[in-house]
Tab-separated table of C-alpha atoms in Angstrom:
chain	number	residue	atom	x	y	z
I	1	MET	CA	13.475	6.847	2.100
I	2	THR	CA	12.678	7.682	5.557
I	3	PRO	CA	15.042	8.014	8.547
I	4	SER	CA	13.507	4.911	10.396
I	5	PHE	CA	13.642	2.898	6.979
I	6	GLU	CA	17.245	3.711	6.697
I	7	ARG	CA	18.264	2.936	10.303
I	8	LEU	CA	16.476	-0.533	9.787
I	9	GLN	CA	18.493	-1.009	6.611
I	10	GLN	CA	21.679	-0.232	8.469
I	11	VAL	CA	20.987	-2.594	11.142
I	12	LEU	CA	20.019	-5.238	8.829
I	13	LYS	CA	23.167	-4.799	7.005
I	14	LYS	CA	25.281	-5.667	9.961
I	15	LEU	CA	23.878	-9.178	9.933
I	16	PRO	CA	26.227	-11.803	8.399
I	17	GLY	CA	25.590	-12.438	4.740
I	18	LEU	CA	23.610	-9.273	4.234
I	19	GLY	CA	24.907	-6.421	2.058
I	20	TRP	CA	23.413	-2.965	1.526
I	21	ARG	CA	21.200	-4.244	-1.342
I	22	SER	CA	19.809	-7.238	0.339
I	23	ALA	CA	19.202	-5.305	3.487
I	24	GLU	CA	17.207	-2.854	1.494
I	25	ARG	CA	15.243	-5.804	-0.111
I	26	VAL	CA	14.461	-7.257	3.491
I	27	ALA	CA	13.485	-3.833	4.734
I	28	LEU	CA	11.083	-3.289	1.794
I	29	HIS	CA	9.730	-6.836	2.330
I	30	LEU	CA	9.009	-5.972	5.993
I	31	LEU	CA	7.615	-2.511	5.468
I	32	VAL	CA	5.907	-2.635	2.013
I	33	GLU	CA	5.709	-6.017	0.396
I	34	ARG	CA	4.588	-8.242	3.162
I	35	PRO	CA	3.715	-6.076	6.159
I	36	ALA	CA	2.444	-9.089	8.335
I	37	ALA	CA	6.162	-10.265	8.266
I	38	LEU	CA	7.283	-7.332	10.520
I	39	PRO	CA	5.237	-8.142	13.648
I	40	GLU	CA	6.060	-11.840	13.089
I	41	LEU	CA	9.761	-11.255	13.073
I	42	LEU	CA	9.335	-8.936	16.122
I	43	ALA	CA	7.490	-11.576	17.972
I	44	ALA	CA	9.905	-14.227	17.132
I	45	LEU	CA	13.095	-12.069	18.268
I	46	ARG	CA	11.343	-10.899	21.512
I	47	GLU	CA	10.560	-14.663	22.214
I	48	ALA	CA	14.061	-15.816	21.446
I	49	ALA	CA	15.670	-12.926	23.493
I	50	GLU	CA	13.429	-13.868	26.469
I	51	ARG	CA	13.786	-17.633	26.355
I	52	VAL	CA	16.935	-18.609	24.931
I	53	GLY	CA	19.890	-18.563	27.320
I	54	ALA	CA	22.964	-20.723	28.001
I	55	CYS	CA	22.792	-24.315	29.410
I	56	ARG	CA	24.058	-24.234	33.163
I	57	GLU	CA	26.094	-27.258	32.466
I	58	CYS	CA	27.633	-26.898	29.118
I	59	GLY	CA	27.002	-23.372	27.854
I	60	HIS	CA	24.994	-24.537	24.762
I	61	LEU	CA	21.678	-22.742	23.772
I	62	ALA	CA	19.097	-23.650	26.329
I	63	GLU	CA	15.530	-22.667	27.087
I	64	GLY	CA	15.442	-23.327	30.881
I	65	ASP	CA	18.377	-24.392	32.935
I	66	THR	CA	19.512	-27.313	30.783
I	67	CYS	CA	19.964	-27.822	27.104
I	68	GLN	CA	18.481	-30.581	25.036
I	69	ILE	CA	21.853	-32.490	24.892
I	70	CYS	CA	22.659	-32.350	28.707
I	71	ALA	CA	18.942	-33.376	29.292
I	72	ASN	CA	19.167	-36.221	26.794
I	73	PRO	CA	19.666	-39.569	28.809
I	74	ARG	CA	20.828	-41.397	25.634
I	75	ARG	CA	23.857	-39.098	25.382
I	76	ASP	CA	27.043	-40.518	26.963
I	77	PRO	CA	27.927	-38.278	30.082
I	78	SER	CA	31.416	-39.915	30.213
I	79	VAL	CA	32.725	-38.257	27.083
I	80	LEU	CA	32.911	-34.604	27.088
I	81	CYS	CA	33.714	-32.656	23.881
I	82	VAL	CA	35.366	-29.213	24.388
I	83	VAL	CA	34.495	-26.600	21.807
I	84	GLU	CA	35.120	-22.930	21.614
I	85	ARG	CA	31.758	-21.726	20.719
I	86	VAL	CA	28.161	-22.836	20.132
I	87	PRO	CA	28.300	-22.865	16.311
I	88	ASP	CA	31.217	-25.281	16.592
I	89	LEU	CA	29.002	-27.485	18.771
I	90	ILE	CA	26.174	-27.032	16.116
I	91	ALA	CA	28.567	-28.154	13.484
I	92	LEU	CA	29.693	-31.218	15.228
I	93	GLU	CA	25.984	-32.183	16.186
I	94	LYS	CA	25.212	-31.959	12.471
I	95	SER	CA	27.853	-34.600	11.667
I	96	GLY	CA	26.308	-36.825	14.147
I	97	ALA	CA	29.734	-38.063	14.987
I	98	HIS	CA	29.621	-37.351	18.730
I	99	GLY	CA	27.338	-39.154	21.112
I	100	GLY	CA	28.693	-37.635	24.214
I	101	ARG	CA	28.083	-34.247	25.954
I	102	TYR	CA	29.755	-30.969	25.241
I	103	HIS	CA	31.572	-28.165	27.118
I	104	VAL	CA	31.523	-24.621	25.530
I	105	LEU	CA	34.587	-22.617	26.511
I	106	GLN	CA	33.158	-19.303	25.180
I	107	GLY	CA	36.525	-18.452	23.380
I	108	LYS	CA	40.094	-19.446	23.443
I	109	LEU	CA	43.081	-18.096	25.201
I	110	SER	CA	44.614	-15.151	23.523
I	111	PRO	CA	47.079	-12.868	25.255
I	112	LEU	CA	47.133	-10.627	22.462
I	113	LYS	CA	43.372	-10.038	22.526
I	114	GLY	CA	43.476	-9.949	26.442
I	115	VAL	CA	41.548	-13.247	26.796
I	116	GLY	CA	42.932	-15.079	29.934
I	117	PRO	CA	41.721	-18.300	31.443
I	118	GLU	CA	39.377	-16.327	33.617
I	119	HIS	CA	37.484	-15.323	30.551
I	120	LEU	CA	36.704	-18.987	29.585
I	121	THR	CA	34.438	-21.451	31.299
I	122	LEU	CA	37.526	-23.403	32.775
I	123	THR	CA	36.467	-23.200	36.268
I	124	LYS	CA	33.146	-24.835	35.292
I	125	LEU	CA	34.953	-27.503	33.280
I	126	SER	CA	37.064	-28.196	36.412
I	127	ALA	CA	33.992	-28.572	38.424
I	128	ARG	CA	32.547	-30.902	35.910
I	129	LEU	CA	35.639	-32.973	36.136
I	130	ASP	CA	35.474	-32.893	39.838
I	131	ALA	CA	31.937	-34.199	39.797
I	132	GLY	CA	33.194	-37.281	38.398
I	133	GLY	CA	31.880	-39.658	35.801
I	134	ILE	CA	33.980	-38.275	32.856
I	135	ARG	CA	36.242	-40.776	31.245
I	136	GLU	CA	37.382	-38.817	28.233
I	137	LEU	CA	37.814	-35.145	27.181
I	138	ILE	CA	37.912	-34.437	23.524
I	139	LEU	CA	39.513	-31.176	22.625
I	140	ALA	CA	37.803	-29.913	19.520
I	141	LEU	CA	39.554	-26.703	19.149
I	142	GLY	CA	41.253	-25.275	15.868
I	143	ASN	CA	44.954	-25.876	15.433
I	144	ASP	CA	45.866	-22.329	15.170
I	145	ILE	CA	48.265	-20.737	17.897
I	146	GLU	CA	45.529	-19.993	20.220
I	147	GLY	CA	43.720	-23.212	19.882
I	148	GLU	CA	47.180	-25.093	20.627
I	149	ALA	CA	47.770	-22.897	23.655
I	150	THR	CA	44.184	-23.426	24.937
I	151	CYS	CA	44.485	-27.199	24.547
I	152	HIS	CA	47.895	-27.219	26.374
I	153	TYR	CA	46.433	-25.169	29.254
I	154	ILE	CA	43.380	-27.649	29.565
I	155	GLN	CA	45.745	-30.639	29.368
I	156	GLU	CA	48.320	-29.198	31.799
I	157	ARG	CA	46.257	-27.109	34.271
I	158	VAL	CA	42.723	-28.436	34.273
I	159	ALA	CA	42.598	-32.205	33.301
I	160	ALA	CA	46.020	-33.416	34.316
I	161	GLY	CA	46.171	-35.827	37.376
I	162	ARG	CA	42.439	-36.595	37.503
I	163	GLY	CA	42.656	-39.958	35.518
I	164	VAL	CA	40.783	-38.504	32.441
I	165	LYS	CA	41.953	-39.402	29.074
I	166	VAL	CA	42.435	-36.262	26.932
I	167	THR	CA	42.314	-36.476	23.233
I	168	ARG	CA	42.190	-34.069	20.349
I	169	ILE	CA	40.337	-34.142	17.090
I	170	GLY	CA	42.429	-35.150	14.131
I	171	PHE	CA	43.792	-32.619	11.407
I	172	GLY	CA	44.600	-33.215	7.960
I	173	LEU	CA	43.327	-33.000	4.460
I	174	PRO	CA	39.450	-32.388	4.616
I	175	SER	CA	37.087	-34.885	2.952
I	176	GLY	CA	37.115	-34.357	-0.710
I	177	GLY	CA	40.113	-32.125	-0.415
I	178	ASP	CA	42.662	-31.890	-3.053
I	179	LEU	CA	46.316	-31.983	-2.204
I	180	VAL	CA	47.140	-29.342	-4.753
I	181	TYR	CA	44.787	-26.895	-2.952
I	182	ALA	CA	45.932	-27.580	0.670
I	183	ASP	CA	48.030	-25.193	2.454
I	184	ALA	CA	51.266	-26.223	4.059
I	185	THR	CA	49.958	-26.339	7.588
I	186	THR	CA	47.122	-28.658	6.610
I	187	LEU	CA	49.639	-30.825	4.685
I	188	ARG	CA	51.972	-30.964	7.605
I	189	SER	CA	49.175	-31.895	9.945
I	190	ALA	CA	48.014	-34.698	7.526
I	191	LEU	CA	51.591	-36.217	7.417
I	192	GLU	CA	51.849	-36.064	11.180
I	193	GLY	CA	48.472	-37.635	11.551
I	194	ARG	CA	49.244	-40.565	9.172
I	195	LYS	CA	47.951	-43.983	10.130
I	196	ASN	CA	48.882	-47.429	9.198
I	197	TYR	CA	47.205	-48.604	6.054
I	198	GLU	CA	44.806	-51.452	6.980
G	1	MET	CA	18.723	-26.130	19.182
G	2	THR	CA	15.831	-24.834	21.111
G	3	PRO	CA	12.230	-24.380	20.040
G	4	SER	CA	12.508	-20.438	20.135
G	5	PHE	CA	15.647	-20.503	18.321
G	6	GLU	CA	14.118	-22.761	15.532
G	7	ARG	CA	11.051	-20.441	15.416
G	8	LEU	CA	13.322	-17.538	14.762
G	9	GLN	CA	15.217	-19.394	12.171
G	10	GLN	CA	11.892	-20.249	10.318
G	11	VAL	CA	10.762	-16.502	10.431
G	12	LEU	CA	14.148	-15.397	9.144
G	13	LYS	CA	14.076	-17.971	6.419
G	14	LYS	CA	10.962	-16.287	4.915
G	15	LEU	CA	12.787	-13.207	4.294
G	16	PRO	CA	13.890	-12.600	0.787
G	17	GLY	CA	17.331	-13.763	-0.047
G	18	LEU	CA	17.734	-15.971	3.118
G	19	GLY	CA	17.744	-19.707	2.841
G	20	TRP	CA	17.865	-22.128	5.755
G	21	ARG	CA	21.568	-21.990	6.197
G	22	SER	CA	21.839	-18.206	6.060
G	23	ALA	CA	18.774	-17.958	8.511
G	24	GLU	CA	20.783	-20.131	11.056
G	25	ARG	CA	23.783	-17.994	10.567
G	26	VAL	CA	21.709	-14.841	11.350
G	27	ALA	CA	19.995	-16.522	14.385
G	28	LEU	CA	23.424	-17.640	15.800
G	29	HIS	CA	24.720	-14.050	15.188
G	30	LEU	CA	21.674	-12.563	17.237
G	31	LEU	CA	21.776	-15.061	20.014
G	32	VAL	CA	25.419	-16.230	20.327
G	33	GLU	CA	27.955	-14.319	18.551
G	34	ARG	CA	26.988	-10.758	18.875
G	35	PRO	CA	24.134	-10.685	21.484
G	36	ALA	CA	24.015	-6.796	21.355
G	37	ALA	CA	22.745	-7.280	17.862
G	38	LEU	CA	19.389	-8.577	18.979
G	39	PRO	CA	18.094	-5.655	21.072
G	40	GLU	CA	19.420	-3.278	18.239
G	41	LEU	CA	17.378	-5.073	15.580
G	42	LEU	CA	14.350	-5.180	17.794
G	43	ALA	CA	14.524	-1.495	18.425
G	44	ALA	CA	15.179	-0.643	14.551
G	45	LEU	CA	11.991	-2.907	13.667
G	46	ARG	CA	9.777	-1.497	16.426
G	47	GLU	CA	10.826	1.988	15.444
G	48	ALA	CA	10.123	1.379	11.672
G	49	ALA	CA	6.806	-0.341	12.381
G	50	GLU	CA	5.812	2.657	14.562
G	51	ARG	CA	6.976	5.438	12.307
G	52	VAL	CA	6.898	4.248	8.689
G	53	GLY	CA	3.629	4.567	7.004
G	54	ALA	CA	2.217	5.653	3.586
G	55	CYS	CA	2.437	9.231	2.313
G	56	ARG	CA	-1.074	10.659	2.206
G	57	GLU	CA	-0.407	12.095	-1.233
G	58	CYS	CA	1.435	9.478	-3.363
G	59	GLY	CA	1.699	6.288	-1.229
G	60	HIS	CA	5.441	6.198	-0.839
G	61	LEU	CA	6.963	5.439	2.369
G	62	ALA	CA	6.670	8.297	4.845
G	63	GLU	CA	7.217	9.313	8.402
G	64	GLY	CA	4.386	11.691	9.175
G	65	ASP	CA	1.684	12.671	6.628
G	66	THR	CA	4.003	13.535	3.532
G	67	CYS	CA	6.824	11.652	2.016
G	68	GLN	CA	10.338	13.323	1.362
G	69	ILE	CA	9.384	13.568	-2.390
G	70	CYS	CA	6.040	15.222	-1.924
G	71	ALA	CA	7.507	17.547	0.542
G	72	ASN	CA	10.529	18.539	-1.643
G	73	PRO	CA	9.776	21.989	-3.292
G	74	ARG	CA	12.432	21.177	-5.981
G	75	ARG	CA	10.348	18.220	-7.370
G	76	ASP	CA	8.125	19.189	-10.312
G	77	PRO	CA	4.597	18.872	-9.128
G	78	SER	CA	3.270	18.993	-12.714
G	79	VAL	CA	4.816	15.585	-13.676
G	80	LEU	CA	3.278	12.685	-12.033
G	81	CYS	CA	4.946	9.217	-12.470
G	82	VAL	CA	2.588	6.355	-11.918
G	83	VAL	CA	4.168	3.117	-10.561
G	84	GLU	CA	2.760	-0.175	-9.289
G	85	ARG	CA	4.684	-0.337	-5.948
G	86	VAL	CA	7.038	1.374	-3.701
G	87	PRO	CA	10.056	-0.732	-4.842
G	88	ASP	CA	9.403	0.491	-8.506
G	89	LEU	CA	9.440	4.094	-7.197
G	90	ILE	CA	12.699	3.444	-5.292
G	91	ALA	CA	14.270	1.902	-8.445
G	92	LEU	CA	13.255	5.036	-10.575
G	93	GLU	CA	14.569	7.285	-7.759
G	94	LYS	CA	17.909	5.570	-7.948
G	95	SER	CA	18.094	6.156	-11.648
G	96	GLY	CA	17.678	9.917	-10.934
G	97	ALA	CA	15.868	10.164	-14.180
G	98	HIS	CA	12.555	11.523	-12.913
G	99	GLY	CA	12.425	15.031	-11.457
G	100	GLY	CA	8.542	15.046	-10.687
G	101	ARG	CA	6.448	13.425	-8.256
G	102	TYR	CA	5.003	9.890	-8.060
G	103	HIS	CA	1.706	7.911	-7.556
G	104	VAL	CA	1.868	4.532	-6.169
G	105	LEU	CA	-1.086	2.415	-7.470
G	106	GLN	CA	-0.473	-0.427	-4.914
G	107	GLY	CA	-0.971	-3.010	-7.499
G	108	LYS	CA	-2.338	-3.499	-11.073
G	109	LEU	CA	-5.520	-4.609	-12.510
G	110	SER	CA	-5.784	-8.379	-12.531
G	111	PRO	CA	-9.443	-9.971	-12.813
G	112	LEU	CA	-7.812	-13.335	-12.503
G	113	LYS	CA	-6.388	-12.495	-9.082
G	114	GLY	CA	-9.638	-10.500	-8.064
G	115	VAL	CA	-7.850	-7.045	-8.212
G	116	GLY	CA	-10.229	-4.531	-9.477
G	117	PRO	CA	-10.096	-0.722	-9.868
G	118	GLU	CA	-11.425	-0.381	-6.282
G	119	HIS	CA	-8.296	-2.146	-4.895
G	120	LEU	CA	-5.929	0.327	-6.439
G	121	THR	CA	-5.514	4.001	-5.441
G	122	LEU	CA	-7.367	5.229	-8.626
G	123	THR	CA	-9.872	7.557	-6.641
G	124	LYS	CA	-6.875	9.249	-5.043
G	125	LEU	CA	-5.227	9.479	-8.470
G	126	SER	CA	-8.372	11.236	-10.047
G	127	ALA	CA	-8.565	13.472	-7.016
G	128	ARG	CA	-4.983	14.622	-7.481
G	129	LEU	CA	-5.884	15.304	-11.239
G	130	ASP	CA	-9.013	17.207	-10.049
G	131	ALA	CA	-6.853	19.303	-7.827
G	132	GLY	CA	-5.166	20.667	-10.840
G	133	GLY	CA	-1.469	21.541	-11.741
G	134	ILE	CA	-0.701	18.231	-13.368
G	135	ARG	CA	0.539	18.433	-16.902
G	136	GLU	CA	1.912	15.059	-17.572
G	137	LEU	CA	1.104	11.609	-16.352
G	138	ILE	CA	3.988	9.048	-16.983
G	139	LEU	CA	2.673	5.601	-16.749
G	140	ALA	CA	5.727	3.508	-15.497
G	141	LEU	CA	4.077	0.040	-15.384
G	142	GLY	CA	5.421	-3.267	-16.851
G	143	ASN	CA	4.325	-4.306	-20.356
G	144	ASP	CA	2.805	-7.619	-19.244
G	145	ILE	CA	-0.982	-8.104	-19.768
G	146	GLU	CA	-1.992	-6.639	-16.454
G	147	GLY	CA	0.314	-3.603	-16.834
G	148	GLU	CA	-1.253	-2.864	-20.241
G	149	ALA	CA	-4.866	-3.290	-18.932
G	150	THR	CA	-3.980	-0.934	-16.133
G	151	CYS	CA	-2.429	1.522	-18.401
G	152	HIS	CA	-5.473	1.473	-20.626
G	153	TYR	CA	-7.819	1.856	-17.851
G	154	ILE	CA	-6.109	4.911	-16.431
G	155	GLN	CA	-5.920	6.388	-19.789
G	156	GLU	CA	-9.613	5.842	-20.701
G	157	ARG	CA	-11.073	6.285	-17.342
G	158	VAL	CA	-9.203	8.400	-15.117
G	159	ALA	CA	-7.231	10.864	-17.253
G	160	ALA	CA	-9.207	11.184	-20.374
G	161	GLY	CA	-10.836	14.554	-21.141
G	162	ARG	CA	-8.755	16.525	-18.482
G	163	GLY	CA	-6.309	17.933	-20.792
G	164	VAL	CA	-3.430	15.807	-19.084
G	165	LYS	CA	-0.819	14.406	-21.452
G	166	VAL	CA	-0.436	10.671	-20.761
G	167	THR	CA	2.779	8.975	-21.744
G	168	ARG	CA	4.271	5.488	-21.137
G	169	ILE	CA	7.819	4.563	-20.366
G	170	GLY	CA	9.795	3.078	-23.291
G	171	PHE	CA	10.352	-0.695	-23.667
G	172	GLY	CA	13.211	-2.370	-25.576
G	173	LEU	CA	16.569	-3.790	-25.215
G	174	PRO	CA	17.961	-3.067	-21.716
G	175	SER	CA	21.150	-1.160	-21.515
G	176	GLY	CA	24.238	-3.434	-22.018
G	177	GLY	CA	21.722	-6.030	-23.252
G	178	ASP	CA	22.536	-8.517	-25.958
G	179	LEU	CA	19.955	-9.236	-28.778
G	180	VAL	CA	20.892	-12.854	-28.762
G	181	TYR	CA	19.640	-13.237	-25.207
G	182	ALA	CA	16.505	-11.000	-25.371
G	183	ASP	CA	13.181	-12.560	-25.608
G	184	ALA	CA	10.705	-12.271	-28.455
G	185	THR	CA	8.526	-9.655	-26.632
G	186	THR	CA	11.468	-7.448	-25.783
G	187	LEU	CA	12.630	-7.485	-29.404
G	188	ARG	CA	9.161	-6.683	-30.627
G	189	SER	CA	8.988	-3.731	-28.190
G	190	ALA	CA	12.433	-2.573	-29.254
G	191	LEU	CA	11.433	-2.599	-32.900
G	192	GLU	CA	8.007	-0.918	-32.152
G	193	GLY	CA	9.784	1.802	-30.014
G	194	ARG	CA	12.478	2.453	-32.598
G	195	LYS	CA	13.508	6.060	-33.190
G	196	ASN	CA	15.163	8.154	-36.128
G	197	TYR	CA	18.790	7.946	-36.064
G	198	GLU	CA	20.247	11.437	-35.422
């Protein structure tokens, strides 16, 4: 192999889901088997790097100032779903279960990792609440310690006293999940989150 | 999602081993989760596209005129292994079983697909034989019809009458292979390629 080939293979190997063998396969594809694929990939990467940024409102991926969700007049602007990162937002979008807008925190509070409130988009969230028209804030963060702390902080320091209803997504047994394979925390959440049988 | 994001995802999806889901994961990695990965990948692709070409001698990947194998004085220049494509050469190199040099045909004869002798590097192979010093030509092509025809052509039209020994790699049961799972052609090759028990 040549040095540039090996460098390409190393960079490809860092991508999620690619191991050493599949990185070699992709590099060979680009350099030998289908040489037209390389300029095509270069162009797509360059274009994405140039055009894709963050939505000024919510932090989702956007081309231009505003993302497709914030710009969509059919999305309910009064319900704001707070997520940690863009992939969480995408997962929720795929479920089709949320008809409102989003707010991407860009992380969660973690004193151990040195992530404080100033590293999250909390000032922006506060400004969005100030701007009015928001009726419900759905906190769609995980229920690990950091997620809990972040929810608590938002409830106490950002949303409190503004007449905004703050809710949190439900936790429990996943759909199709088997009790036998669920961990203790999940089962505890499932019991705590129990509802009346209708 | 944005148009440029989706275009990038589509281009990534065409790479070997990547499906729709993994292409999305890689695109998110590049644009959201580890933004430093995108310029890194761009640079590696650009560098590879600029620097990596074909060896003037054998057709293997090379930076500059000659590949690392042709430039290596410890490789036996008198034994030339003929392969269809660069990935075949790489597979043989990994086995460590060949100490000579290579010749990449860049395909095999296929009248049905319109691949004739003029599309392969046969003129170059002939010139290498003319240049002398080659004692053995190992044909490392598959044993499908096209591989058979290509071997036959090389034997009859390129190598004949030059005092070069022409051999062909062995076919048979793969290492660790089970007779029960082997197809009829493989078993036929294995029987034909039988050797005296020593």
